[in-house]
Tab-separated table of C-alpha atoms in Angstrom:
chain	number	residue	atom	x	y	z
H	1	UNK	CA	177.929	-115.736	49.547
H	2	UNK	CA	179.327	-117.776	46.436
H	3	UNK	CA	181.907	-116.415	44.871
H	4	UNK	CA	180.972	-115.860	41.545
H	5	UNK	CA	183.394	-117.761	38.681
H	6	UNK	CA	183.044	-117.590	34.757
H	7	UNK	CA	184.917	-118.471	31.936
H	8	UNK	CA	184.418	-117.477	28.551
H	9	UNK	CA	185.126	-118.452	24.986
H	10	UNK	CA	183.584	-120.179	21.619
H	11	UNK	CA	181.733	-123.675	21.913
H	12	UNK	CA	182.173	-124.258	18.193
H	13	UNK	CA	182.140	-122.273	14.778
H	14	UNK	CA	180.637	-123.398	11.247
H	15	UNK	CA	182.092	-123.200	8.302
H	16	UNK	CA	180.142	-123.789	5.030
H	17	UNK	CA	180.681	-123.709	1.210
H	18	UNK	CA	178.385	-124.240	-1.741
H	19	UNK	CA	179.332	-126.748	-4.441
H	20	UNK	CA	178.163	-127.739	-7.928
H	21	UNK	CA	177.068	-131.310	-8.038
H	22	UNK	CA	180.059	-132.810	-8.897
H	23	UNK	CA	182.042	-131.846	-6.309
H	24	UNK	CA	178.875	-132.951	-4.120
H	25	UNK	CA	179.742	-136.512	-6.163
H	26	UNK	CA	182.756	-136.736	-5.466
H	27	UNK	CA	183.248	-135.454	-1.786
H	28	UNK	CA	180.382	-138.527	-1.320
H	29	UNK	CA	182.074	-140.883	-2.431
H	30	UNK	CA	185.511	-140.036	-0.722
H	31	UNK	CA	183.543	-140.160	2.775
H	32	UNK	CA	181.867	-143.487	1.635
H	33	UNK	CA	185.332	-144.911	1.438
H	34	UNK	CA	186.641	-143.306	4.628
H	35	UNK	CA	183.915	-144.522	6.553
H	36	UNK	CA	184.968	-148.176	5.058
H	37	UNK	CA	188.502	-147.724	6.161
H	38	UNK	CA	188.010	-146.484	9.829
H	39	UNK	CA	184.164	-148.071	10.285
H	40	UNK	CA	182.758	-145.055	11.327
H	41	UNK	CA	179.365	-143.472	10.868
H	42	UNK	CA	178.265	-141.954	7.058
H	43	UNK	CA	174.654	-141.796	7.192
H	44	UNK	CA	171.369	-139.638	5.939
H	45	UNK	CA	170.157	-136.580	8.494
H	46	UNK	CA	167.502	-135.401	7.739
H	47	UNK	CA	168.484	-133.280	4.062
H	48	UNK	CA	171.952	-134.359	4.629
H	49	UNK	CA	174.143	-136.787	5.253
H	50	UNK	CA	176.500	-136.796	8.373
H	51	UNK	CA	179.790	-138.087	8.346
H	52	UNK	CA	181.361	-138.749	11.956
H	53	UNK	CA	184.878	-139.659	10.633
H	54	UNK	CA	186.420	-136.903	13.077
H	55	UNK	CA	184.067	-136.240	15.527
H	56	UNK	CA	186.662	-136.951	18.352
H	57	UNK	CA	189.007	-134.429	17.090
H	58	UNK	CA	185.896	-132.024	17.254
H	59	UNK	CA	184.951	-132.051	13.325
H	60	UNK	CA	181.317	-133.022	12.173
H	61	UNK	CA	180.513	-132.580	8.428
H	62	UNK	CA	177.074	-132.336	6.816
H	63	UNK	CA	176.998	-132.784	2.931
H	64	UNK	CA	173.895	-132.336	0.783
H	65	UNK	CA	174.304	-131.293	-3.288
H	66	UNK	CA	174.571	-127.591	-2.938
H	67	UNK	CA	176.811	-127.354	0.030
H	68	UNK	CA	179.220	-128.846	2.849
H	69	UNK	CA	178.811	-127.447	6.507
H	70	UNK	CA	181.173	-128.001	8.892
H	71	UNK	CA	180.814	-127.795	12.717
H	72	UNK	CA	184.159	-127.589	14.563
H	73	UNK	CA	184.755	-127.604	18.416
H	74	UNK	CA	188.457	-126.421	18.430
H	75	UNK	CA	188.580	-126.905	22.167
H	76	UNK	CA	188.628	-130.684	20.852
H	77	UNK	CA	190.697	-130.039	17.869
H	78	UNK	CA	193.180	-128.897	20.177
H	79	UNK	CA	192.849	-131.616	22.569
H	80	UNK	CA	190.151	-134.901	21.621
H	81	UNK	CA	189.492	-135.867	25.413
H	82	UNK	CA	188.221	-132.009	25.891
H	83	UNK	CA	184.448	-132.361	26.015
H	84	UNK	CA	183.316	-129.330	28.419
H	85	UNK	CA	186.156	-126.494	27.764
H	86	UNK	CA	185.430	-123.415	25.819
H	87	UNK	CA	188.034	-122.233	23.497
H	88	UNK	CA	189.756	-118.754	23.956
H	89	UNK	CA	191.785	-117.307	21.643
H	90	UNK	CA	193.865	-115.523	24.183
H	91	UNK	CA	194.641	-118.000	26.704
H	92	UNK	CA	194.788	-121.363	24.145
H	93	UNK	CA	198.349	-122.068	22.853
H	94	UNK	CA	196.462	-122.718	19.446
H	95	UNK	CA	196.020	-119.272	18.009
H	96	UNK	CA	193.110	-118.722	15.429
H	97	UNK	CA	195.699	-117.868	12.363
H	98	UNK	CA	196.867	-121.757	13.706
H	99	UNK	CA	193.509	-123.285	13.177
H	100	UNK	CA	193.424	-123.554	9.506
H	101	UNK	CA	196.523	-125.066	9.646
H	102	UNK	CA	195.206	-127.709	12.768
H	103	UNK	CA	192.058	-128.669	10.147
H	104	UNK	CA	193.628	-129.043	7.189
H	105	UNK	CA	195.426	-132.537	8.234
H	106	UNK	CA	191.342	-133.958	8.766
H	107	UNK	CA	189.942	-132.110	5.842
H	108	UNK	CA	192.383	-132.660	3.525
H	109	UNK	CA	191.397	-136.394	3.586
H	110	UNK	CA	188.267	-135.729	1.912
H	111	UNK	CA	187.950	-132.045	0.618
H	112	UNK	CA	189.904	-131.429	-2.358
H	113	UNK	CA	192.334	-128.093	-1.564
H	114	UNK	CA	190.451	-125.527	-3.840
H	115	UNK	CA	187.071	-126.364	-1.961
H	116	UNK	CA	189.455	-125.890	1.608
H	117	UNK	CA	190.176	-122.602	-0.038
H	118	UNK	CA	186.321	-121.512	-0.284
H	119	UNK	CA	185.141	-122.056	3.268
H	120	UNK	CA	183.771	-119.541	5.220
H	121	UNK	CA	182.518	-118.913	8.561
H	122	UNK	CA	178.768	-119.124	8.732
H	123	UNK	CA	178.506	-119.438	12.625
H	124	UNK	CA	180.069	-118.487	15.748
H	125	UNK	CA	178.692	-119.635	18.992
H	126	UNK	CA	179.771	-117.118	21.953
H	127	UNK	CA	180.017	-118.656	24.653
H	128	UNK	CA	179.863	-117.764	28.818
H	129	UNK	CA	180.247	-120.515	31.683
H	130	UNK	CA	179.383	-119.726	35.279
H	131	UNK	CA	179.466	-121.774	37.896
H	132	UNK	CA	176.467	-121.847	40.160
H	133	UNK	CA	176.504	-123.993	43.933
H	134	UNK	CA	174.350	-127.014	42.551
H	135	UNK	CA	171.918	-127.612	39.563
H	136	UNK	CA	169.574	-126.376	41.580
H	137	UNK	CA	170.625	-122.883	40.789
H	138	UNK	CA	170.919	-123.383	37.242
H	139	UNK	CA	167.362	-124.520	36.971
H	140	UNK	CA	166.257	-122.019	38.382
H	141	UNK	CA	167.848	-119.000	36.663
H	142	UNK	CA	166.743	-121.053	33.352
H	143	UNK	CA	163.189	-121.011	34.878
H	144	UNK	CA	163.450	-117.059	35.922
H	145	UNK	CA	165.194	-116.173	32.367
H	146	UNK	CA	161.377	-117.542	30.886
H	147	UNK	CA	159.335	-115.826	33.528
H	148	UNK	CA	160.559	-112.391	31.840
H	149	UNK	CA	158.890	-113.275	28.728
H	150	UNK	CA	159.706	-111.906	25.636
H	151	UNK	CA	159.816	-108.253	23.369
H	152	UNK	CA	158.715	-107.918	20.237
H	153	UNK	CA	161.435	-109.100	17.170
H	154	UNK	CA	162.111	-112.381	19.426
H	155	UNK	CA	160.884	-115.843	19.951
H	156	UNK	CA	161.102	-119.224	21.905
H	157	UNK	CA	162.643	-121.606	19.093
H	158	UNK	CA	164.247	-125.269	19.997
H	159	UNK	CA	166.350	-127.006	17.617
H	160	UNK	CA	164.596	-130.160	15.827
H	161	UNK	CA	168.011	-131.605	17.644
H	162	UNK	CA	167.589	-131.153	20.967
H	163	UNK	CA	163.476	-130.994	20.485
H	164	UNK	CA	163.235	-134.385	19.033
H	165	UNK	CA	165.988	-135.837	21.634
H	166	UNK	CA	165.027	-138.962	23.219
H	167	UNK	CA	165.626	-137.040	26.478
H	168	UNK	CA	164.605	-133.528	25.810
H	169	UNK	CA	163.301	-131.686	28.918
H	170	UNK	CA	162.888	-127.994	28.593
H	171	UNK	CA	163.286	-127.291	31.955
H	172	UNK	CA	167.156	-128.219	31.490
H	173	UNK	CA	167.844	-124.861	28.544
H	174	UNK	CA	165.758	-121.773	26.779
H	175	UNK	CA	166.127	-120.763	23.296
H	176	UNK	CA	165.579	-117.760	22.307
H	177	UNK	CA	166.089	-116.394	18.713
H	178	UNK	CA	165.516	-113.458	16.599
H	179	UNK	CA	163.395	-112.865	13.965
H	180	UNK	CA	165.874	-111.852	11.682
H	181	UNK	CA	167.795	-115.088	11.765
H	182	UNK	CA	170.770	-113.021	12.790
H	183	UNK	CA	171.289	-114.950	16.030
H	184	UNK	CA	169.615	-117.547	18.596
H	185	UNK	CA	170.401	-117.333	22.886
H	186	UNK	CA	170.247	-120.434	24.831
H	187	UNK	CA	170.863	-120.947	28.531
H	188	UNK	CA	171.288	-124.638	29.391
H	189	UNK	CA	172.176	-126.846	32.440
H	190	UNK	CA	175.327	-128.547	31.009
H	191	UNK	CA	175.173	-131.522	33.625
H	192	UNK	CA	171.879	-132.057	32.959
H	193	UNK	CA	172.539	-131.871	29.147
H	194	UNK	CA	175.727	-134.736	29.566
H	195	UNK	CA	174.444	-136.577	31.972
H	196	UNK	CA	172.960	-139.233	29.104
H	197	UNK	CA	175.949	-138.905	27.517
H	198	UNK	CA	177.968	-142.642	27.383
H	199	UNK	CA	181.682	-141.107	26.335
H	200	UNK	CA	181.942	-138.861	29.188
H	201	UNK	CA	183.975	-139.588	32.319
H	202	UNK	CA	182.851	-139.323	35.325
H	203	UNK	CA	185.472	-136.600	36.738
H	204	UNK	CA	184.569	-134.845	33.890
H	205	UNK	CA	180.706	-135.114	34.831
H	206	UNK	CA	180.976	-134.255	37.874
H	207	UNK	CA	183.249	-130.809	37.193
H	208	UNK	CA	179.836	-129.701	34.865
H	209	UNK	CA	177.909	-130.189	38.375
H	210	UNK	CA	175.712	-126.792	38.517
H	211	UNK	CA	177.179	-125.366	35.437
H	212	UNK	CA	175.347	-122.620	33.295
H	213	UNK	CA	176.550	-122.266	29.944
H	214	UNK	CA	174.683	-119.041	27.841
H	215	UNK	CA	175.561	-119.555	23.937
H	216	UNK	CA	174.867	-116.693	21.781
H	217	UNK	CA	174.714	-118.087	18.221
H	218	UNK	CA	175.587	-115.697	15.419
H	219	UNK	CA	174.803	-116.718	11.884
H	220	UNK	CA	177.190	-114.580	9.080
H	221	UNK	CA	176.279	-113.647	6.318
H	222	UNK	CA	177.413	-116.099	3.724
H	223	UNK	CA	180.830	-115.890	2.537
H	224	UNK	CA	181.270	-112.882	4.362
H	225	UNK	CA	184.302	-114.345	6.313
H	226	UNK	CA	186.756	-116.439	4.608
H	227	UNK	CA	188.563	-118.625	6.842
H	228	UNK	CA	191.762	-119.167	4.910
H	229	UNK	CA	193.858	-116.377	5.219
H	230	UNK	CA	192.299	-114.238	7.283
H	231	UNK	CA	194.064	-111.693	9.324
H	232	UNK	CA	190.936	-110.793	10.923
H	233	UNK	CA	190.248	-114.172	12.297
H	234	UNK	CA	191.670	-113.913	15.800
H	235	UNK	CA	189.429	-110.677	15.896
H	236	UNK	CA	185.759	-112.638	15.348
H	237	UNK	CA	187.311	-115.115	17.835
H	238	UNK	CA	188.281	-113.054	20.282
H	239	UNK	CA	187.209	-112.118	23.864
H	240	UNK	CA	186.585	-108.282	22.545
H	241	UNK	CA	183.901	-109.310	19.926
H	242	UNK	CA	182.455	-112.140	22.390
H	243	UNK	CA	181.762	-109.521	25.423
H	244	UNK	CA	180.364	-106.756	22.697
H	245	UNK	CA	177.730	-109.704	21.489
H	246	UNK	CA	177.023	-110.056	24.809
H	247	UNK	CA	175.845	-106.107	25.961
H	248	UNK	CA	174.319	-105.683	22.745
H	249	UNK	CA	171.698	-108.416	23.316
H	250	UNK	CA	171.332	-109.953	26.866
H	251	UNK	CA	170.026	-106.337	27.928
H	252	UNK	CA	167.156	-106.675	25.399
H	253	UNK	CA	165.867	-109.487	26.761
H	254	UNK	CA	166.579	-109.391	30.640
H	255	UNK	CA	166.084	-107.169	33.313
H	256	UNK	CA	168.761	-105.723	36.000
H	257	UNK	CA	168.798	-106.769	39.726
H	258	UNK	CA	168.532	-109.419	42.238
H	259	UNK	CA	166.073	-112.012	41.985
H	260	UNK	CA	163.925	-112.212	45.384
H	261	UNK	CA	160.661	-114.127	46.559
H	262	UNK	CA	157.805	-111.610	46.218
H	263	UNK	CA	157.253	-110.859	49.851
H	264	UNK	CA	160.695	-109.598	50.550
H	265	UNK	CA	160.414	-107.482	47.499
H	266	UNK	CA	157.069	-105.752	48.261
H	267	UNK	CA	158.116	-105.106	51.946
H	268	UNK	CA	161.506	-103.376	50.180
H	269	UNK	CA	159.294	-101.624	47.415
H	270	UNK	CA	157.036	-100.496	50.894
H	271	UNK	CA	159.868	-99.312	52.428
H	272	UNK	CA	161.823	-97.885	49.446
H	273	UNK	CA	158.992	-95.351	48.432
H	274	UNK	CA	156.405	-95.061	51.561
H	275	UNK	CA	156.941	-91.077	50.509
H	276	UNK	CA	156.068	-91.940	46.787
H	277	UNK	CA	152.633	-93.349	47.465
H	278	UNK	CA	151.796	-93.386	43.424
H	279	UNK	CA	154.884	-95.124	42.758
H	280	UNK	CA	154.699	-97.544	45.173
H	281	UNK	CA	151.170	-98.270	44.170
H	282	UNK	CA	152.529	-98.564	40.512
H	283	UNK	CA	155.520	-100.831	41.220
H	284	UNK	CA	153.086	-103.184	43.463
H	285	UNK	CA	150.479	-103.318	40.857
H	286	UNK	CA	152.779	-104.171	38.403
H	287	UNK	CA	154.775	-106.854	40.945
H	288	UNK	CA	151.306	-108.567	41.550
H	289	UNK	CA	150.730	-108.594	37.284
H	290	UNK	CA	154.287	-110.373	36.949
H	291	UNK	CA	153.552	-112.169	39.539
H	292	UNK	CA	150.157	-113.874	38.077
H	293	UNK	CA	151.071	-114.084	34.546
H	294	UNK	CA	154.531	-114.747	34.697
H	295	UNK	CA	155.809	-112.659	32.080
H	296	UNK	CA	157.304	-109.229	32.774
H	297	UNK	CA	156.575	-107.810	29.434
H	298	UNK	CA	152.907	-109.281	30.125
H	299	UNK	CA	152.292	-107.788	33.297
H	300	UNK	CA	153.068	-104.464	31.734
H	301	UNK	CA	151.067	-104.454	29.322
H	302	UNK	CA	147.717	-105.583	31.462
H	303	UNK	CA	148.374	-102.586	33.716
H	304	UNK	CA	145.657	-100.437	34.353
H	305	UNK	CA	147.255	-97.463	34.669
H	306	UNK	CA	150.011	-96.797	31.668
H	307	UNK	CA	150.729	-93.228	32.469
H	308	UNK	CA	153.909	-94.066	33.669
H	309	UNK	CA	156.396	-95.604	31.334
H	310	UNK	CA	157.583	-98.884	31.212
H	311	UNK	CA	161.464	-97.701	31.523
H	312	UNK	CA	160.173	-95.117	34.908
H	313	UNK	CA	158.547	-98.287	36.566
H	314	UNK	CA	162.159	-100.949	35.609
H	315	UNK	CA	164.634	-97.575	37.179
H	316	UNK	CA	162.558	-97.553	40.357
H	317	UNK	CA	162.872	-101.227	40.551
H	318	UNK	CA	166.580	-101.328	39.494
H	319	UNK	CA	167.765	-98.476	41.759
H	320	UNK	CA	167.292	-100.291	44.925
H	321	UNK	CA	168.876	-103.166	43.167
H	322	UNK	CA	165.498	-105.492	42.759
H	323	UNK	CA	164.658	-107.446	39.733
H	324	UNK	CA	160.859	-107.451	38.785
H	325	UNK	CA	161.094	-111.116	38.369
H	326	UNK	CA	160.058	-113.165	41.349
H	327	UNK	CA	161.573	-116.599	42.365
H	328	UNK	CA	158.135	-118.750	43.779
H	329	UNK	CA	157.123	-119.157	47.356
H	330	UNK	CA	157.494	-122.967	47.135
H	331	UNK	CA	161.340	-122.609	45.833
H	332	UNK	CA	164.172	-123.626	48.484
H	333	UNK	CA	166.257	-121.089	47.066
H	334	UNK	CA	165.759	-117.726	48.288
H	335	UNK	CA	167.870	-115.400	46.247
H	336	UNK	CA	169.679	-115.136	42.585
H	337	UNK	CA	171.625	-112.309	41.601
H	338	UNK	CA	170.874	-110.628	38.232
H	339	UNK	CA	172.234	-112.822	35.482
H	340	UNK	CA	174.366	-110.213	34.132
H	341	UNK	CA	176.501	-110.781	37.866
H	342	UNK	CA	176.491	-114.517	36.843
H	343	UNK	CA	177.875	-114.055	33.480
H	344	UNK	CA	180.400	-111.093	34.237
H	345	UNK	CA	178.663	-108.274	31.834
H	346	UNK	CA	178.898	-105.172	32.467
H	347	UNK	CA	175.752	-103.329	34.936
H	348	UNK	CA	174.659	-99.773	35.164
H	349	UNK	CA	172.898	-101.093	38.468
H	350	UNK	CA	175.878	-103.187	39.925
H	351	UNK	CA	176.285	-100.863	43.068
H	352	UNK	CA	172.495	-101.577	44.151
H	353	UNK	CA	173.023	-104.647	43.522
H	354	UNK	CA	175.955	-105.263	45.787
H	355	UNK	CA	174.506	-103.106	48.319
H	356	UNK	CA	171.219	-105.081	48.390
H	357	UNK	CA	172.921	-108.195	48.625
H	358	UNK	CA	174.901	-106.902	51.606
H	359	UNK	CA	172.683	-105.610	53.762
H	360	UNK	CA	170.645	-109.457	52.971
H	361	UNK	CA	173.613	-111.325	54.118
H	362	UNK	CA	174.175	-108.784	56.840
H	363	UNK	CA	170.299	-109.912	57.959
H	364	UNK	CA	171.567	-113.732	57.767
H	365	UNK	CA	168.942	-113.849	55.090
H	366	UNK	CA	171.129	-115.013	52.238
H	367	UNK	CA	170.912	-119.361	51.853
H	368	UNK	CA	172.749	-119.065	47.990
H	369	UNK	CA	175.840	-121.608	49.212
């Protein structure tokens, strides 16, 4: 069995502050001149314009007339060649109360002091890596993570970024976000997403080989976190607040146990409840539903019979450690475990789990390496 390996931090934060049209003036035409000086990129996006003047210390601004937005990797920041590590505030010699200090040399060079003084977090984008055998894998939890469909109060959004890329393939990440704007969920294949990529080594490539990076993006409030002195900082950043993102969403959106091809699962639901005959009749009815409309949330709702609820049908499956989610006939890969395992969140159902997976690799059944 592969040994399962994560790591966990922030991809990169936003800061953003609003400005009168002056300062929108005269920011301009500081970045106009900087962009002389080094002969780097100042150019309209979209609404905006985008100024690459430190984008290899991890620093992309985006000025229009009512505000500047700033994207920072700090994993960069801290060290330029870093394209692929996450930051973490409690294992990174650059603490978060250091990090205002670490920008100011860059932004300094084109945002007057008392503007530096007004930015404030506007994004924070959670991050968890696991490593998988082969892109393979990755695919192919992306591909399950869609069969599940969606609940209500969430939909399937893609950035006009990666949408309108050259090389966009949505087989290769799934965005999710919520309806209240509050935050957006993507699961990518980071290989696949560098592999265009020109500036990347190739050691570093090949180190993203079957790598599955989940980003949960929150959006603040705006100016509801200042990012000059704040004591709080190293809290937002933190580990604590990253895993507590994590429970309170990924649960909403995807089910518990191990991912199986449908025949093994219907020979362990026949064996699981052969004294249950109404549940078994239930839990196959409702496998064959998922199974044709590839949707969980679908398949429950065309059942027949709704006298049992949705949660009584999702225990019976998760208590024997099964995920209602099917991997296809025609896949080479027989087995997944629940993507809660891959990203190290806690799992009311982890025993089952284990113990299903056992007694599968005790059968020789298991092919995951």
């Amino acid at each position: 069995m592969h040994k399962l390996h994560q790591n966990t931090g922030i991809h990169t934060f936003e800061l953003q502050c609003r400005l009168c049209y002056g300062e929108y003036l005269s920011i301009r035409e500081r970045l106009y001149a900087l962009s002389k000086e080094t002969s780097s990129r100042l150019f309209r996006s979209g609404k905006h314009y985008k100024c690459e003047i430190f984008s290899n210390h991890g620093i992309s601004a985006f000025l229009n007339a009512h505000y500047i937005k700033l994207i920072i990797n700090p994993s960069r920041l801290t060290e330029p060649g870093n394209f692929i590590d996450l930051y973490s505030a409690e294992q990174c010699d650059a603490s978060p109360a250091g990090l205002p200090h670490m920008l100011s040399q860059y932004l300094g060079a084109f945002l007057p002091a008392e503007i530096c003084q007004r930015l404030c977090i506007s994004r924070i984008d959670y991050t968890i890596d696991s490593f998988l055998p082969s892109d393979g894998h990755v695919l192919l939890m992306i591909k399950l993570a869609k069969k599940n469909g969606l609940p209500r109060g969430f939909e399937e959004t893609y950035p006009a970024k990666i949408r309108n890329s050259q090389n966009f393939n949505n087989s290769f990440s799934y965005d999710i976000s919520h309806t209240s704007g509050e935050y957006q969920i993507t699961l990518y294949a980071k290989h696949k997403q560098l592999f265009t990529r020109k500036d990347i080594p190739q050691d570093m490539l090949s180190s993203t080989e079957g790598l599955l990076r989940a980003e949960i993006s929150w959006f603040c409030p705006p100016s509801a976190i200042p990012f000059w002195h704040n004591e709080e900082l190293g809290d937002f950043l933190g580990s604590g607040r990253l895993l507590s993102i994590y429970q309170n969403v990924v649960p909403r959106l995807f089910p518990y146990g191990v991912y199986l091809k449908s025949p093994l699962v219907k020979e362990f639901i026949e064996k699981s409840y052969k004294n249950q005959r109404t549940m078994k009749k239930h839990l196959l009815g409702l496998l064959d539903n998922i199974i044709t409309y590839h949707s969980f949330h679908n398949g429950y709702k065309l059942l027949k019979n709704k006298n049992i609820p949705k949660k009584a049908l999702l225990e019976s499956f998760y208590s024997v450690g099964i995920n209602p989610v099917t991997i296809g006939i025609n896949e080479k890969i027989p087995c997944l475990p629940s993507l809660y395992s891959l990203l190290g969140l806690q799992n009311p159902y982890q025993e089952s789990e284990k113990n299903l997976l056992a007694r599968l690799e005790k059968q020789n059944f298991l092919n995951y390496d």
